[in-house]
Coordinates of C-alpha atoms in Angstrom, one line a residue:
M189 CA 133.7 84.7 116.1
I190 CA 130.8 82.3 116.1
R191 CA 129.8 80.4 113.0
Q192 CA 126.1 79.3 113.0
R193 CA 124.9 76.4 110.8
A194 CA 121.2 76.5 110.1
D195 CA 120.4 72.9 109.3
R196 CA 116.8 71.8 108.5
G197 CA 115.0 71.7 111.8
L198 CA 118.2 71.9 113.8
R199 CA 120.5 74.8 114.7
R200 CA 124.1 74.0 115.7
K201 CA 127.0 76.2 116.7
A202 CA 130.7 75.7 116.3
T203 CA 133.7 77.9 116.5
C204 CA 135.3 79.1 113.3
G205 CA 138.4 77.2 112.1
F206 CA 137.1 73.7 112.8
A207 CA 137.7 70.9 110.3
L208 CA 134.7 70.3 108.1
L209 CA 133.3 66.8 107.8
A210 CA 133.1 65.4 104.3
G211 CA 129.8 66.4 102.7
A212 CA 128.9 68.9 105.4
V213 CA 126.6 71.6 104.1
L214 CA 127.0 75.1 105.4
L215 CA 123.8 77.1 105.5
S216 CA 124.8 79.9 107.8
S217 CA 124.8 83.3 109.3
C218 CA 128.0 84.4 110.9
V219 CA 128.8 87.2 113.3
S220 CA 132.5 88.2 113.4
G221 CA 134.0 90.6 115.9
K222 CA 135.9 93.6 114.6
D223 CA 139.1 92.3 116.1
D224 CA 138.7 88.8 114.8
T225 CA 140.9 87.7 111.9
S226 CA 140.2 84.0 111.9
G227 CA 138.3 83.9 108.7
S228 CA 135.0 84.5 107.0
A229 CA 131.5 83.5 107.7
D230 CA 130.1 80.6 105.8
A231 CA 128.2 80.8 102.5
P232 CA 126.5 77.9 101.0
A233 CA 128.9 75.1 100.1
G234 CA 129.9 74.7 96.4
G235 CA 130.2 78.4 95.6
S236 CA 132.4 79.7 92.8
G237 CA 135.1 80.7 95.2
A238 CA 133.9 81.4 98.8
E239 CA 134.4 84.9 99.9
T240 CA 136.7 85.7 102.9
E241 CA 136.9 88.8 105.0
D242 CA 140.0 89.8 103.1
S243 CA 138.5 89.3 99.6
S244 CA 136.7 92.0 97.7
P245 CA 132.9 91.8 97.4
L246 CA 131.2 92.0 94.0
A247 CA 129.4 95.2 95.0
S248 CA 128.9 97.3 98.2
S249 CA 126.5 99.9 99.4
V250 CA 125.4 101.7 102.5
T251 CA 121.7 102.0 103.3
T252 CA 119.8 104.9 101.8
S253 CA 116.2 104.5 103.0
T254 CA 116.7 104.1 106.8
K255 CA 118.1 106.2 109.6
L256 CA 121.1 103.9 109.7
A257 CA 122.5 105.6 106.6
D258 CA 126.2 104.8 106.2
N259 CA 126.3 103.0 109.6
L260 CA 125.2 99.8 107.9
N261 CA 127.2 98.5 104.9
V262 CA 125.8 95.8 102.7
D263 CA 128.0 93.7 100.4
V264 CA 127.1 91.2 97.6
L265 CA 129.5 88.3 97.9
S266 CA 128.4 85.8 95.2
L267 CA 125.6 84.7 92.9
D268 CA 125.8 81.1 91.8
R269 CA 123.7 78.6 89.9
H270 CA 123.4 75.4 91.9
N271 CA 121.4 73.6 89.3
E272 CA 119.0 74.5 86.5
D273 CA 116.3 75.5 89.0
V274 CA 118.1 77.2 91.8
V275 CA 120.5 80.1 92.2
V276 CA 121.9 81.2 95.6
L277 CA 122.8 84.8 96.6
S278 CA 125.3 85.4 99.4
M279 CA 125.5 88.8 101.1
R280 CA 127.1 90.5 104.1
A281 CA 125.9 93.2 106.4
T282 CA 128.5 95.2 108.5
N283 CA 127.8 97.5 111.4
N284 CA 130.0 100.7 111.0
A285 CA 128.3 102.5 113.9
E286 CA 129.8 102.9 117.3
S287 CA 126.8 101.3 118.9
E288 CA 124.9 98.1 118.2
I289 CA 122.4 97.8 115.3
R290 CA 119.3 95.5 115.6
L291 CA 118.8 94.1 112.1
S292 CA 115.4 92.5 112.9
D293 CA 113.3 92.9 109.8
L294 CA 115.5 95.3 107.8
F295 CA 115.8 92.7 105.0
M296 CA 112.2 91.6 105.2
Y297 CA 109.2 92.5 103.1
P298 CA 106.5 93.0 104.2
P299 CA 107.6 93.7 107.8
R300 CA 107.5 90.7 110.1
A301 CA 104.2 89.6 111.5
G302 CA 103.9 88.0 114.9
G303 CA 105.4 84.5 115.1
Q304 CA 107.0 84.8 111.7
R305 CA 110.7 83.9 111.2
Y306 CA 113.3 86.7 110.8
T307 CA 114.6 86.1 107.3
P308 CA 116.1 88.2 104.4
N309 CA 113.0 87.5 102.3
G310 CA 112.8 91.1 101.1
V311 CA 115.8 90.6 98.8
S312 CA 115.0 89.9 95.2
L313 CA 116.8 89.4 91.9
I314 CA 115.9 91.2 88.7
D315 CA 116.4 89.7 85.2
T316 CA 116.7 92.8 83.0
K317 CA 117.1 90.7 79.9
N318 CA 113.6 89.2 80.3
M319 CA 112.1 92.0 82.5
K320 CA 111.4 89.6 85.4
R321 CA 111.7 89.9 89.2
H322 CA 112.6 86.7 91.0
R323 CA 111.3 86.4 94.5
P324 CA 113.0 84.1 97.1
L325 CA 112.1 80.4 97.0
V326 CA 109.8 79.3 99.8
E327 CA 110.3 75.9 101.4
K328 CA 107.1 73.8 101.7
G329 CA 105.6 73.9 105.2
Q330 CA 107.8 76.9 106.3
E331 CA 107.2 80.6 106.7
G332 CA 109.6 83.0 105.1
C333 CA 112.1 82.0 102.5
L334 CA 114.6 79.2 101.7
C335 CA 117.4 81.3 103.1
S336 CA 119.4 82.1 106.3
D337 CA 117.2 81.8 109.4
W338 CA 118.1 84.5 112.0
Q339 CA 115.5 83.1 114.4
G340 CA 115.3 86.2 116.6
D341 CA 116.4 89.8 116.8
I342 CA 119.9 90.2 115.6
D343 CA 122.0 92.6 117.7
L344 CA 125.0 93.4 115.5
Q345 CA 127.7 94.9 117.6
S346 CA 130.0 97.7 116.4
G347 CA 132.4 96.5 113.8
D348 CA 130.6 93.1 113.5
S349 CA 129.4 91.5 110.2
I350 CA 126.8 88.9 109.4
D351 CA 126.8 86.8 106.3
F352 CA 123.5 85.5 104.9
W353 CA 122.2 83.7 101.8
V354 CA 118.9 83.5 99.9
A355 CA 117.9 80.9 97.3
F356 CA 116.0 82.0 94.1
P357 CA 114.5 80.4 91.0
S358 CA 117.0 80.3 88.2
P359 CA 116.7 82.6 85.2
P360 CA 117.1 81.1 81.6
E361 CA 120.6 79.8 80.7
D362 CA 121.5 82.8 78.6
V363 CA 121.2 85.2 81.5
T364 CA 124.7 85.9 82.7
D365 CA 124.1 88.7 85.2
M366 CA 121.3 90.0 87.4
V367 CA 120.4 93.0 89.6
V368 CA 120.2 92.4 93.3
S369 CA 117.5 94.5 95.0
T370 CA 117.0 95.0 98.7
T371 CA 114.5 97.0 100.8
I372 CA 117.2 99.3 102.3
T373 CA 119.9 99.9 99.6
P374 CA 120.0 101.1 96.0
D375 CA 119.9 98.2 93.5
F376 CA 123.2 96.4 92.8
P377 CA 123.3 96.1 89.0
N378 CA 125.2 93.7 86.8
I379 CA 126.1 91.1 89.4
P380 CA 127.7 88.2 87.5
L381 CA 125.8 84.9 87.6
K382 CA 128.3 82.0 87.8
T383 CA 128.0 78.3 88.1
A384 CA 128.8 76.8 91.5
D385 CA 131.7 74.4 91.7
S386 CA 129.3 71.9 93.2
A387 CA 125.7 72.1 94.0
D388 CA 124.5 72.5 97.6
E389 CA 122.2 69.4 97.7
E390 CA 120.5 70.5 101.0
I391 CA 119.3 73.6 99.2
T392 CA 118.5 72.1 95.8
G393 CA 116.9 69.1 97.4
S394 CA 114.5 71.1 99.6
P395 CA 110.8 70.8 98.7
I396 CA 109.6 74.2 97.6
E397 CA 106.4 76.0 96.8
E398 CA 105.7 77.2 93.3
P399 CA 108.5 79.7 92.4
R400 CA 107.4 83.3 92.1
I401 CA 108.8 85.1 89.0
L402 CA 106.9 88.3 88.5
A403 CA 106.7 90.6 85.4
L404 CA 108.9 93.6 86.0
S405 CA 106.8 96.8 86.2
S406 CA 107.9 100.1 84.7
L407 CA 107.9 102.7 87.5
Q408 CA 108.3 106.4 87.0
D409 CA 108.4 109.1 89.8
D410 CA 107.8 112.8 89.3
L411 CA 110.8 114.9 90.4
D412 CA 108.9 116.6 93.1
G413 CA 107.7 113.3 94.6
S414 CA 104.0 114.2 94.3
S415 CA 103.1 111.3 92.1
S416 CA 104.4 108.2 90.4
R417 CA 103.1 105.7 87.9
E418 CA 103.5 101.9 87.5
E419 CA 102.9 100.1 84.2
S420 CA 102.4 96.4 84.6
G421 CA 101.1 94.3 81.8
D422 CA 97.7 95.8 80.7
E423 CA 97.3 97.9 83.9
T424 CA 98.3 101.4 84.8
S425 CA 98.5 102.5 88.5
I426 CA 99.0 106.1 89.3
M427 CA 100.0 107.0 92.9
L428 CA 99.2 110.5 94.1
S429 CA 100.7 111.8 97.3
S430 CA 98.1 112.5 100.0
D431 CA 100.2 115.5 101.0
V432 CA 99.2 117.1 97.6
L433 CA 95.6 115.9 97.6
F434 CA 94.6 116.7 101.2
E435 CA 95.4 118.8 104.2
L436 CA 97.0 117.0 107.2
N437 CA 94.5 114.5 108.7
E438 CA 91.8 115.7 106.4
S439 CA 89.8 113.9 103.6
E440 CA 88.6 116.9 101.6
V441 CA 90.4 117.3 98.3
T442 CA 92.3 120.6 98.0
S443 CA 92.1 123.0 95.1
E444 CA 95.7 122.3 94.4
A445 CA 94.9 118.7 93.5
A446 CA 92.8 119.7 90.5
N447 CA 95.5 119.5 87.9
A448 CA 96.7 116.1 89.1
L449 CA 93.1 114.6 89.1
E450 CA 92.3 116.2 85.7
S451 CA 95.3 114.5 84.2
V452 CA 94.3 111.1 85.7
A453 CA 90.7 111.6 84.4
S454 CA 92.1 112.2 80.9
E455 CA 94.0 109.0 81.0
I456 CA 90.9 107.1 82.2
D457 CA 89.0 108.6 79.3
N458 CA 91.6 107.4 76.8
A459 CA 91.9 103.9 78.4
S460 CA 89.8 100.8 77.5
G461 CA 89.0 99.4 81.0
K462 CA 85.6 99.8 82.5
T463 CA 86.7 99.5 86.2
V464 CA 88.8 102.0 88.1
R465 CA 90.1 101.0 91.5
I466 CA 91.0 103.7 94.1
D467 CA 93.0 102.6 97.1
G468 CA 93.9 104.9 100.0
Y469 CA 96.9 104.4 102.3
T470 CA 98.5 106.2 105.2
D471 CA 101.9 106.0 106.9
N472 CA 102.2 104.2 110.3
S473 CA 101.6 107.3 112.5
G474 CA 98.6 106.7 114.7
N475 CA 96.8 103.4 114.7
D476 CA 94.3 101.4 112.6
S477 CA 91.3 103.0 114.3
I478 CA 92.4 106.3 112.8
N479 CA 94.3 105.3 109.7
V480 CA 91.9 102.9 108.1
P481 CA 88.8 105.2 108.2
L482 CA 91.0 108.1 107.0
S483 CA 92.3 106.2 104.0
E484 CA 88.8 105.0 103.2
D485 CA 87.4 108.6 103.3
R486 CA 90.3 109.8 101.1
A487 CA 89.7 107.1 98.5
L488 CA 86.0 108.0 98.4
A489 CA 86.8 111.7 98.0
V490 CA 89.0 111.0 95.0
E491 CA 86.2 108.8 93.6
T492 CA 83.8 111.8 93.9
E493 CA 86.2 114.1 92.1
L494 CA 86.9 111.6 89.3
E495 CA 83.2 110.9 88.7
D496 CA 82.8 114.5 87.8
L497 CA 85.9 114.7 85.7
V498 CA 85.8 111.5 83.7
T499 CA 83.6 111.9 80.6
R500 CA 83.6 108.3 79.3
S501 CA 80.4 106.4 80.2
G502 CA 80.1 103.0 81.7
I503 CA 82.9 103.4 84.3
T504 CA 82.6 101.6 87.6
F505 CA 84.6 102.9 90.6
E506 CA 85.8 100.6 93.4
T507 CA 87.3 102.1 96.5
A508 CA 89.1 100.7 99.6
G509 CA 91.1 102.1 102.5
H510 CA 94.1 100.1 103.7
G511 CA 95.5 102.3 106.5
S512 CA 99.2 101.8 106.9
N513 CA 99.2 98.3 105.3
D514 CA 101.3 97.7 102.1
P515 CA 103.9 100.5 102.5
V516 CA 106.0 101.3 99.4
A517 CA 108.8 102.8 101.5
T518 CA 110.2 102.7 105.0
N519 CA 108.3 104.5 107.7
D520 CA 111.6 105.3 109.5
T521 CA 112.2 108.5 107.6
E522 CA 109.9 111.5 106.7
E523 CA 110.6 110.9 103.0
G524 CA 109.5 107.3 103.3
R525 CA 106.4 108.2 105.3
Q526 CA 105.5 110.8 102.7
K527 CA 105.6 108.1 100.0
N528 CA 103.4 105.9 102.0
R529 CA 100.7 108.6 102.4
R530 CA 99.1 108.1 99.0
V531 CA 96.0 107.3 96.9
T532 CA 96.5 104.8 94.1
I533 CA 94.3 104.8 91.0
S534 CA 94.4 101.7 88.9
F535 CA 92.7 100.9 85.5
E536 CA 93.3 98.8 82.4
K537 CA 95.1 100.6 79.6

């Protein structure tokens, strides 16, 4: 088993089981072989009881939104306050498949761009008491998050595990548990938030960008998957499946879409906003030269329909096509691609 320490600007390797120097800070990802019993991977120093391979995680899940399914197991190991501003989440991914799994950008959101670090920046924490989503802290001058740095593609061999950590802005003192949300698993609810035995000063002392704590939106999906709606602050966004609105690769609204668009028009009539934004999206099939124009044409087609259906005067429509950018689900499954083929209609309540 190899333990990797990700120090600021320097990456060093040492075999597991070595004596730790006083004050050493462990910011690491660890890969352990399935036959190895020498101990666990490192989590940030000062945790409220470091997890070992023999200890039970706080919560576990297999992936649900990728083709890996139960071949990749994800554990939550600990969630600790390191000071009044920083909490650190420790997790583990285990390959249960008979062949290797390339983690790459599975825990990233949005997917990795060229030259960007591979990091678990797609993980977030949800404060249900205050209805807030905490995004990972970002170190000044760095891309990605203040978290484990995987540096390149990670080939996780059969039976191997990798431990990783992510730093977040702290919630208020009265918050005692949070939800851990990832891009590839169901949410992990009620993860206890404890106080670290000692703060990891390398993490807490890192200069960071302005923390991102977002208002938690209310999201509701129809049972048939044809539409969903998101309520955020004073805005309503209604996402309609392109599979309901259009024929394959077409931009002419079908007769079957009438009921859905009439319902949206009624909501716009009853709202107060004067501007309606219509955004078209596709899955990642094809390329931008096809997807962007198609998404633009579909947004314009929906605008034409709504202009006829909305009875309130003074409404301005704004349309845009984004192609396969800004996916709301994985493109690795048909279910995910169906969610990504959509038209979103947004307006003030």
